[in-house]
Coordinates of C-alpha atoms in Angstrom, one line a residue:
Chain A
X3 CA -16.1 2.9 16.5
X4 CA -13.9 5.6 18.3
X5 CA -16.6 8.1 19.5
X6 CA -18.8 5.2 20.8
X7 CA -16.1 3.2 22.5
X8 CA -15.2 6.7 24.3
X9 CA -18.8 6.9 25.3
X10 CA -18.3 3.1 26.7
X11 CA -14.7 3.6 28.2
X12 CA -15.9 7.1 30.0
X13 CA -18.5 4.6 31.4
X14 CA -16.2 1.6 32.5
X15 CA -14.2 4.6 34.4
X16 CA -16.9 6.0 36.4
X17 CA -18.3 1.8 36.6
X18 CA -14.9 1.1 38.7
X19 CA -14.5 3.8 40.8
X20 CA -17.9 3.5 42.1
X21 CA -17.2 0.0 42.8
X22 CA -14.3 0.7 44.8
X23 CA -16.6 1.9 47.3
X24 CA -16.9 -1.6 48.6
X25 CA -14.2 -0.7 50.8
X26 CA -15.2 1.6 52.4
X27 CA -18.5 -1.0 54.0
X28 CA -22.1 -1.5 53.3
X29 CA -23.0 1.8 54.5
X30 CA -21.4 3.6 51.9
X31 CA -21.7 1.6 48.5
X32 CA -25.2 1.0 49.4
X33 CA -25.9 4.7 49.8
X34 CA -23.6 5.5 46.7
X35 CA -25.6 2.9 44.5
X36 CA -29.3 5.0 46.4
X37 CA -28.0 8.5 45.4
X38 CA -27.2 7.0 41.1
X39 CA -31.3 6.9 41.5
X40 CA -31.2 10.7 42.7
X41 CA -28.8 12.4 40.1
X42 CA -30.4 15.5 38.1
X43 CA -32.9 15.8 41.2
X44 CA -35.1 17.6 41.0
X45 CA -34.6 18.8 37.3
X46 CA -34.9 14.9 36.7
X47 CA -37.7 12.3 38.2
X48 CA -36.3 9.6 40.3
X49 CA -34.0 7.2 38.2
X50 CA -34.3 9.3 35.2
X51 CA -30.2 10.0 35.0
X52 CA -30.1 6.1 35.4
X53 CA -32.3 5.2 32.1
X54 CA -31.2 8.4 30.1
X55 CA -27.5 6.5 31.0
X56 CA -28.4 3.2 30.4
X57 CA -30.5 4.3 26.8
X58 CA -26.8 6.4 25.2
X59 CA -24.9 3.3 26.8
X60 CA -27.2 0.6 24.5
X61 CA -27.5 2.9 21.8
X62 CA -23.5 3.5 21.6
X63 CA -23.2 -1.0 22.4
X64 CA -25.5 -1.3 19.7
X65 CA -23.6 1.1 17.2
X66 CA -20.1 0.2 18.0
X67 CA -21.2 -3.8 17.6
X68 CA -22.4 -2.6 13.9
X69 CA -19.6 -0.7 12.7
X70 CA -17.6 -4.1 14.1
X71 CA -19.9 -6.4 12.2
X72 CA -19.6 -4.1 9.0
X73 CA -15.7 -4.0 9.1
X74 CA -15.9 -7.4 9.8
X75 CA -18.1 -8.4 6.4
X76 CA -16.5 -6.0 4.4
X77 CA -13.2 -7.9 5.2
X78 CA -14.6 -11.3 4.0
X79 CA -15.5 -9.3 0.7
X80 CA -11.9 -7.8 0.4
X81 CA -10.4 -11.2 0.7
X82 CA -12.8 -14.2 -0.9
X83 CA -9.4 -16.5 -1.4
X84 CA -7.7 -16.9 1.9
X85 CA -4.1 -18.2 2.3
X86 CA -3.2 -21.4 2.4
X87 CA 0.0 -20.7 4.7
X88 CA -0.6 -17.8 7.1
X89 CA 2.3 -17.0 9.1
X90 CA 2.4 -15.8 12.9
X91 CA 0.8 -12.6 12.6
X92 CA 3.2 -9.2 13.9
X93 CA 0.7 -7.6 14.9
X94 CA 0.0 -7.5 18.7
X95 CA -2.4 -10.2 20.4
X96 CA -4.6 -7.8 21.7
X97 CA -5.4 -6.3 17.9
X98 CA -5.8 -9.8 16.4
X99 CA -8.7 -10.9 19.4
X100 CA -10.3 -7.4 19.0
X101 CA -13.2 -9.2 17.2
X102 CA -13.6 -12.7 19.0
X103 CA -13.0 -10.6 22.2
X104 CA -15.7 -8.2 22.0
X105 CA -18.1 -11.0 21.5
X106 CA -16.8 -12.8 24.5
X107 CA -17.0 -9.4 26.4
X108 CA -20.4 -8.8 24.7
X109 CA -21.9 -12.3 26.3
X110 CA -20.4 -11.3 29.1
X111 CA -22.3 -7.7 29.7
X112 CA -25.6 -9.8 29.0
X113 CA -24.4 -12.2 32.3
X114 CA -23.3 -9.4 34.2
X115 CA -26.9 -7.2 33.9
X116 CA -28.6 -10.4 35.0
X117 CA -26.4 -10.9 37.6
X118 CA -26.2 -8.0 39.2
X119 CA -29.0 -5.4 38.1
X120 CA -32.0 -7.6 37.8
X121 CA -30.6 -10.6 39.9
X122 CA -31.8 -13.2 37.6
X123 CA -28.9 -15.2 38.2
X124 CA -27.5 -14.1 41.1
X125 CA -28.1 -17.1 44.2
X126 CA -29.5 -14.2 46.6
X127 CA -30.2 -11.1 45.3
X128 CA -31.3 -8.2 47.4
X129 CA -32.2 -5.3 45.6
X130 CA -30.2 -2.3 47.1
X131 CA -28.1 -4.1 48.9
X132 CA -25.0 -3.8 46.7
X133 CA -22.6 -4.9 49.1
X134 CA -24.3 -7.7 49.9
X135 CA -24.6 -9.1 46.6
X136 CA -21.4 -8.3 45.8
X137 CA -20.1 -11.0 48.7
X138 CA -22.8 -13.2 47.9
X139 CA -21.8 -13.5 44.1
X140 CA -18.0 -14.0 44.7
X141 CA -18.3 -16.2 48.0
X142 CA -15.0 -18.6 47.9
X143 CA -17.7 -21.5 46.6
X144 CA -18.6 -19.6 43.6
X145 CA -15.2 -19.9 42.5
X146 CA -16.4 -20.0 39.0
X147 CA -18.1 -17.3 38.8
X148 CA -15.4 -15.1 40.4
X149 CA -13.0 -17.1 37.4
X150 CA -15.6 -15.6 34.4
X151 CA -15.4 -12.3 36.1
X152 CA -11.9 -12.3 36.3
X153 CA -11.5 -13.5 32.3
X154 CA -14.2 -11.3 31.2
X155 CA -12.4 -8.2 33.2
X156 CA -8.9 -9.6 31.4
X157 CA -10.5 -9.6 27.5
X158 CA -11.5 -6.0 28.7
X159 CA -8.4 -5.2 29.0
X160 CA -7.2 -6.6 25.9
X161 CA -9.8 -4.9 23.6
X162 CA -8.9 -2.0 25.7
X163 CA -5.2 -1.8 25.2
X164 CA -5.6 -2.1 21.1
X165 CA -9.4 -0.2 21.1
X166 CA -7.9 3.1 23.1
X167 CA -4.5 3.0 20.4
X168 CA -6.8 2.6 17.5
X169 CA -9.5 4.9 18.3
X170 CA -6.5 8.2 18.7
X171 CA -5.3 7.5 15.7
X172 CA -8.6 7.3 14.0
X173 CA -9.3 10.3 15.0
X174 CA -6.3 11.7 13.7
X175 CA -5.3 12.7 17.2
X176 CA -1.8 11.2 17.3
X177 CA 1.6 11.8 15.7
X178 CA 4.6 10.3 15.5
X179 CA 6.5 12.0 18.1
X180 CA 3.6 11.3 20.6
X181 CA 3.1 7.3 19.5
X182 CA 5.4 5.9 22.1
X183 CA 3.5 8.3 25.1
X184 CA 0.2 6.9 23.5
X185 CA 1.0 3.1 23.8
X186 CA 2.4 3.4 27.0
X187 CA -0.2 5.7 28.5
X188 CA -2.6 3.1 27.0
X189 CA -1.3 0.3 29.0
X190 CA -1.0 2.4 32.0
X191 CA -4.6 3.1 31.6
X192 CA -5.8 -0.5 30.7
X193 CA -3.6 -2.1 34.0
X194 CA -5.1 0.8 36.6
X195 CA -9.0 0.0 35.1
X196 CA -7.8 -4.1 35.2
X197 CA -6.9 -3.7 38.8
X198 CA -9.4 -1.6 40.0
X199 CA -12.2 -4.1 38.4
X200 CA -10.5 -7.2 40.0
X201 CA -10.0 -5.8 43.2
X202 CA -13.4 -6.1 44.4
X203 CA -13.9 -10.1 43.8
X204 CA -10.2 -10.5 44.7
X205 CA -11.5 -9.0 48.3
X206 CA -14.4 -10.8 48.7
X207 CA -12.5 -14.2 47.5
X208 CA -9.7 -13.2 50.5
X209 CA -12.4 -12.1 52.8
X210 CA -11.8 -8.6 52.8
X211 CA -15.3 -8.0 52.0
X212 CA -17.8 -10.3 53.6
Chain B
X20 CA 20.6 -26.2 -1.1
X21 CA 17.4 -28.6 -1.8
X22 CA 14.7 -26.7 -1.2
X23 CA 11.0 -28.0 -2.1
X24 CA 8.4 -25.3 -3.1
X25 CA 5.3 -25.6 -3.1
X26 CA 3.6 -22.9 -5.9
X27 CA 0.0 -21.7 -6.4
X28 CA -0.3 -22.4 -10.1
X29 CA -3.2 -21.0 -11.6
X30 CA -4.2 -21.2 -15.7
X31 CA -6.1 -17.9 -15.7
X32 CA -8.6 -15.9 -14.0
X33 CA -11.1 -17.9 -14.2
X34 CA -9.7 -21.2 -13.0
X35 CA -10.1 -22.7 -9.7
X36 CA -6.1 -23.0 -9.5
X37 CA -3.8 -25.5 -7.0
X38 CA -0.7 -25.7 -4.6
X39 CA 1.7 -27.6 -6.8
X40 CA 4.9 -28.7 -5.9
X41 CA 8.5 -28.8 -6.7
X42 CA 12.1 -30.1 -6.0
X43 CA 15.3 -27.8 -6.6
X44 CA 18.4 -29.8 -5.8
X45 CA 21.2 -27.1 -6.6
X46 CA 19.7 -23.8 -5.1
X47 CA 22.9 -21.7 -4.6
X48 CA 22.4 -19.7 -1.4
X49 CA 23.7 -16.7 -3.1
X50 CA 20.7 -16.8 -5.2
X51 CA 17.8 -14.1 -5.1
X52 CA 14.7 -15.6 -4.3
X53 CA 13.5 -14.7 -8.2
X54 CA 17.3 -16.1 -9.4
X55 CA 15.5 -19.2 -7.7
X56 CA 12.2 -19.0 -9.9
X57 CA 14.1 -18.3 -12.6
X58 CA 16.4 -21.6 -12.4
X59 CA 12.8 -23.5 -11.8
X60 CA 11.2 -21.8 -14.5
X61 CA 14.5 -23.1 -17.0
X62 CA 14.0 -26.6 -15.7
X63 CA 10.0 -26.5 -16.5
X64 CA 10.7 -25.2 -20.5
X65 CA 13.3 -27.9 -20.8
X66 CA 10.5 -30.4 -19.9
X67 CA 8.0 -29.0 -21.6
X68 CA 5.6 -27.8 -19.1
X69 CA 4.5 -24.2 -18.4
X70 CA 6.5 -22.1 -16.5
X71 CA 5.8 -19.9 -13.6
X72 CA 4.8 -16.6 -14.1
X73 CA 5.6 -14.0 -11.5
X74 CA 6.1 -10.5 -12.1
X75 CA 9.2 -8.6 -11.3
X76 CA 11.1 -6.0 -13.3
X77 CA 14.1 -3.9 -11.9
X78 CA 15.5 -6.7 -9.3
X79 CA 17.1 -3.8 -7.3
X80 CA 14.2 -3.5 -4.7
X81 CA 12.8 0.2 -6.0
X82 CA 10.2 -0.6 -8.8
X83 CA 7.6 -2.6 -6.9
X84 CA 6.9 -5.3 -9.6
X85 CA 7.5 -8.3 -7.5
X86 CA 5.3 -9.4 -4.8
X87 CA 4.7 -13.5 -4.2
X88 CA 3.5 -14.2 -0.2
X89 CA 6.5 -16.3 0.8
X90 CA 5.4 -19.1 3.8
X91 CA 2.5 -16.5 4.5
X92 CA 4.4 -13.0 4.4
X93 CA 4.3 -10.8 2.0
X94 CA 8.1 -10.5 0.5
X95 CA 9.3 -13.4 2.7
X96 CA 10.7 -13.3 5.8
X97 CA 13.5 -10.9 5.6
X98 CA 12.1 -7.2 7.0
X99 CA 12.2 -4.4 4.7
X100 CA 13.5 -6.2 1.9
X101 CA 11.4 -7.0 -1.5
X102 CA 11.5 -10.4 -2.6
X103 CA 13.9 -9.7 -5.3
X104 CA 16.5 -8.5 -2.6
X105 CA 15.5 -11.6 -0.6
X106 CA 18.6 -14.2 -1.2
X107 CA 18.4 -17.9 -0.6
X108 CA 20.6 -17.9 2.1
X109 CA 17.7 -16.4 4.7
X110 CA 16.4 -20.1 4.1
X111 CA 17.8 -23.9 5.4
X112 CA 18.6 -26.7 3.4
X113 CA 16.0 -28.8 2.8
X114 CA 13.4 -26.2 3.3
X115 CA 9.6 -26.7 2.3
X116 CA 8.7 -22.9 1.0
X117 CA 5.1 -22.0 0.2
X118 CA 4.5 -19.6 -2.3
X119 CA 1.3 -17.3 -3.3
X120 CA -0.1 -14.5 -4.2
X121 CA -1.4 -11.4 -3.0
X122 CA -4.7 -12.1 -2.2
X123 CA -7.6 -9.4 -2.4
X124 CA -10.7 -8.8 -4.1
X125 CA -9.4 -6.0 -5.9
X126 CA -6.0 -7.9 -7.1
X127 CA -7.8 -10.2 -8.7
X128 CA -5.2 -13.0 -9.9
X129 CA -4.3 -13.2 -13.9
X130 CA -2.2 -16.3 -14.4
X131 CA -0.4 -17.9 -11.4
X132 CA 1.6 -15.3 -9.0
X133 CA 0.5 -12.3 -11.3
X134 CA -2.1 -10.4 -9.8
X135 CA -3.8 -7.6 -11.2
X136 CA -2.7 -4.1 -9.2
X137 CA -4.5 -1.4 -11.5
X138 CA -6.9 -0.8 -8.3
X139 CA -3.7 1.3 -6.9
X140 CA -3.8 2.9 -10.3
X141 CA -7.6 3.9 -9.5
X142 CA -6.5 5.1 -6.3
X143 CA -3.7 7.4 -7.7
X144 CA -5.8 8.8 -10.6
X145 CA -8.5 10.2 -8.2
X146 CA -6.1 12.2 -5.7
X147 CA -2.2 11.7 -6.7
X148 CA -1.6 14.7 -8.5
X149 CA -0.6 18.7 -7.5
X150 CA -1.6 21.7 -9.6
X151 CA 2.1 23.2 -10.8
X152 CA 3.0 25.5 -13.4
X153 CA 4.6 23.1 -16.3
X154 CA 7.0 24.2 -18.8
X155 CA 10.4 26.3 -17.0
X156 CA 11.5 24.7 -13.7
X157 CA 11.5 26.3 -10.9
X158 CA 14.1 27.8 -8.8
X159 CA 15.2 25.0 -6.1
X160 CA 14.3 27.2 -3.4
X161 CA 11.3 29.3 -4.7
X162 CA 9.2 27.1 -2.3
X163 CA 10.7 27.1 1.0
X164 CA 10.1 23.3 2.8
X165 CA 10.5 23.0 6.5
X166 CA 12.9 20.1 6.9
X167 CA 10.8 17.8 9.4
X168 CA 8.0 17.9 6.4
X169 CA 10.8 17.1 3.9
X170 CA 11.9 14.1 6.0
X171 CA 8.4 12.8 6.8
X172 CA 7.2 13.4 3.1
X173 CA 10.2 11.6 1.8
X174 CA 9.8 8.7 4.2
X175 CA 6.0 8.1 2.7
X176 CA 7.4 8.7 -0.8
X177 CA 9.7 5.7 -0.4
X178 CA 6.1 3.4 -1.0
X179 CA 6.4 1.8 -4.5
X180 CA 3.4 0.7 -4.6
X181 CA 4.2 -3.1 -4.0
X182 CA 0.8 -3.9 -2.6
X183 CA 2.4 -6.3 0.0
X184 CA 0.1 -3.8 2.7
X185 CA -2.8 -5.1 1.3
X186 CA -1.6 -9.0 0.8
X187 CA -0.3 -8.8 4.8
X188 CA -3.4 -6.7 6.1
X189 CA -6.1 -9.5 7.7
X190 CA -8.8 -6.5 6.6
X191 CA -7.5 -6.3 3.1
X192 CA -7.6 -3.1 3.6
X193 CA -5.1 -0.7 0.9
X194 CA -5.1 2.0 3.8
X195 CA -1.0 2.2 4.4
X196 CA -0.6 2.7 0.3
X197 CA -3.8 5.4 -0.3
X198 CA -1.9 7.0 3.4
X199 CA 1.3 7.0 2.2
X200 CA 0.6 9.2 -1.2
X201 CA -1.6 11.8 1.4
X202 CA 0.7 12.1 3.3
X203 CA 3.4 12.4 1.0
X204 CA 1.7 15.3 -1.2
X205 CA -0.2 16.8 1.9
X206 CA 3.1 17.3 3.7
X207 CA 4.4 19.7 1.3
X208 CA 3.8 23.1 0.1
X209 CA 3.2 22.3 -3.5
X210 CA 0.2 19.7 -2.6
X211 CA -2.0 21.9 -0.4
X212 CA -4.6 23.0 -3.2
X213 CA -6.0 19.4 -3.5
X214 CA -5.4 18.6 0.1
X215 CA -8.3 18.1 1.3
X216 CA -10.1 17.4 -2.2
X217 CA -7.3 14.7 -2.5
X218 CA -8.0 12.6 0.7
X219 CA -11.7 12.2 0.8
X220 CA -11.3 10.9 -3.4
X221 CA -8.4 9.1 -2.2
X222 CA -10.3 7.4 0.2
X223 CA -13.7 7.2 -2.5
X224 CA -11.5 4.9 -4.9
X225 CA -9.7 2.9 -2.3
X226 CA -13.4 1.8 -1.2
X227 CA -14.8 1.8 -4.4
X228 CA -12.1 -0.8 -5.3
X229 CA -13.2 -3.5 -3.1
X230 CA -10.2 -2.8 -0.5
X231 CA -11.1 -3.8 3.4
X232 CA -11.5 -0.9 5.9
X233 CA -8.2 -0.2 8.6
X234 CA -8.4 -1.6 12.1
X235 CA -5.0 -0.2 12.8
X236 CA -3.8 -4.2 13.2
X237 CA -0.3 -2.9 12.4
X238 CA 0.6 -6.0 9.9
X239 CA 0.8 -3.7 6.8
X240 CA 3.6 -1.7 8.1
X241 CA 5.7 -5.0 9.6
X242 CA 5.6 -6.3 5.9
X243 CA 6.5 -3.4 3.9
X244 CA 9.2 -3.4 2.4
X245 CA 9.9 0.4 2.2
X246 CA 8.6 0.3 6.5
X247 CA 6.0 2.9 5.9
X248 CA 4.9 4.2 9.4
X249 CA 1.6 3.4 10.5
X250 CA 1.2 7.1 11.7
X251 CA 0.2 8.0 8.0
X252 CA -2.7 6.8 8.4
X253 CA -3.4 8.5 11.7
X254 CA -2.8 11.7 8.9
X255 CA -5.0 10.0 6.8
X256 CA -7.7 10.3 9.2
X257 CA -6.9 13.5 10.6
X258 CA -6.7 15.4 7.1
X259 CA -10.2 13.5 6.0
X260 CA -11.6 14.0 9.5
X261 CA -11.0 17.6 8.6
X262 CA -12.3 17.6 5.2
X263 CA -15.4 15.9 6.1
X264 CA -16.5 18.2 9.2
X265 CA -16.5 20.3 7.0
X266 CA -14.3 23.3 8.4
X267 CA -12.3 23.2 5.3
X268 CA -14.6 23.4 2.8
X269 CA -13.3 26.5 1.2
X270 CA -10.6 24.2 -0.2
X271 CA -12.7 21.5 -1.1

């Protein structure tokens, strides 16, 4: 669960900053999305970085959702009888939604690929013209839409903030002294990717991108 | 006090078993929460039914015998405390209080609030041991211990063994108890031979028991009652990490 969730967080990393080339106009997030087609040229054929990418990211989704089903049946085996009075749990919220989460985040990945990589869904999709998508799909109209994003960006964050924790310490890398500087430079982590994500609809809801 | 319990009574291991419930009208708030069962238990001989069984044997918090999930936490609501050091007053007058079991596949219940615990047994036969010389002691300070490995050994050695990890975890998952003995013994000196030998058979029995697997949900170490630190398992995993990857395997 820890190595492939690295695999995915390295990729939700790269994911935002290249989105926060929206800012910077049409010109050059279009041409940023172009040159992703290019990488490893001309080692690699055209798009090849792209589906080598795109085959570790499925293969590590696909993993990490199996280890996550397993712990989840082996659970149900370790307690057939459940309580009849369960009190509040301690734990934090984001540990306890760290199942019910990823799934919501899972559907979420499967709306997001039709949305905006083979425009399925999307009302007018133009294939290369990320900026223009982009202000297309979170026009003020689409409130919705912009809404899901926002949630689905949030339960990110969640699984995130409790996913980053868990995954040091299953790898052994943490320590008491160092537990405190882990939780906090998880959050500080999980805010700066939150913001980064919502920042582009947030500017194309205010009409900062357009 | 009046206080109304309602008690998971259970015939055996092989009955389906019921919430049942009862009245206390003189609870004395000075009472232990066992004091309580005990009073209970008096009033249920005099009218001929079957008492309560629960287990419980030094009453002084260090043995680990008593258990029950009190309103849905393992040891009732008092942090750190065992139920037998939990006193009546922590509750109101007129209180409903659920009482259950632990509840895991590999505690299976015997009668009523008794479960089963020899699964920690397993678990301490296949790792919770050091090779020593027996017969004359040794000197006190043959074997030099460094004293933050003293301190953080000690604190793990405080687990008795309660279970009340396993009865809070939402995994069922025995992970704080089998960390807390690897840690204890892989802290210090005199437990390095088996080191690494001892975590991955720790870790063997604990699954071959029918325990959960961690998610580092953090609810074992809120409802111990010895406050076990979570970061034993993150020692867990480093020490069988280790052992696995095989870079120690001269020890193994």
């Amino acid at each position: 669960m820890a190595v492939t969730g690295a695999v995915l967080v390295l990729y939700l990393v790269a994911h935002m900053l290249g989105n926060l080339k929206v800012f910077f106009g049409p010109e050059e997030i279009n041409e940023y999305a172009a040159w992703l087609r290019t990488i490893g040229s001309p080692v690699l054929h055209h798009e090849w970085f792209l589906w080598i990418m795109r085959v570790v990211l499925l293969a590590s989704l696909i993993l990490h959702i199996t280890m996550a089903a397993q712990l989840t049946a082996r659970a149900r085996r370790a307690r057939p009888a459940r309580y009849r009075h369960r009190a509040k749990v301690q734990g934090s919220y984001a540990a306890r939604t760290m199942r019910w989460g990823g799934v919501i985040i899972a559907l979420f990945v499967i709306y997001h690929v039709l949305d905006l990589t083979t425009g399925t869904v999307h009302p007018e999709y133009e294939h290369g013209d990320v900026y223009g998508n982009l202000a297309a799909d979170f026009a003020p109209e689409r409130w919705y839409v912009t809404l899901f994003y926002v949630l689905a960006v949030v339960a990110v964050g969640f699984h995130l903030r409790h996913g980053l924790v868990s995954a040091v310490q299953s790898l052994g890398l943490s320590s008491p002294q160092r537990a405190r500087a882990l939780h906090l430079a998880a959050s500080a982590f999980v805010v700066v990717l939150v913001a980064g994500y919502l920042s582009v609809p947030f500017a194309v809801t205010v009409g900062l991108v357009d | 006090m009046k206080i109304t319990l309602r008690v998971w009574r259970q015939k055996g291991p092989e009955d389906e078993g019921r919430m049942v419930e009862y009245r206390l009208d003189d609870v004395s708030p000075d009472m232990s929460f066992l004091e309580m069962l005990d009073v209970l238990n008096e009033k249920l001989i005099l009218e001929g039914e079957d008492p309560i069984a629960f287990d419980h044997d030094c009453r002084e918090g260090i043995c680990g015998m008593c258990s029950l999930v009190i309103n849905g936490t393992p040891h009732g609501p008092e942090k750190a405390t065992t139920t037998c050091q939990l006193h009546m007053r922590k509750f109101k007058d007129g209180d409903v209080i659920t009482v259950e079991p632990w509840r895991a596949k590999a505690f299976p219940v015997i009668k009523d609030l008794v479960v089963d615990r020899s699964a920690f047994d397993k678990i301490i036969e296949a790792g919770g041991y050091i090779s020593a010389p027996t017969g004359s002691a040794p000197d006190a300070h043959s074997v030099p211990v460094p004293k933050p490995a003293a301190d953080a050994a000690f604190e793990a050695a405080e687990c008795i063994g309660c279970g009340a990890c396993v009865a809070a975890c939402p995994n069922g998952s025995a992970m704080l108890f089998t960390a807390a003995k690897v840690t204890h013994l892989g802290l210090l000196p005199q437990g390095q031979p088996e080191r690494y030998d001892r975590v991955v058979k720790m870790v063997e029995a604990h699954d071959e028991a029918g325990f959960g697997g961690c998610t580092v949900t953090g609810e074992c170490t809120a409802a111990c009652p010895k406050g076990i630190p979570l970061d034993t398992i993150t020692r867990l995993n480093r020490d069988y990490l280790a052992a696995t990857a095989g870079r120690r395997k001269k020890t193994r």
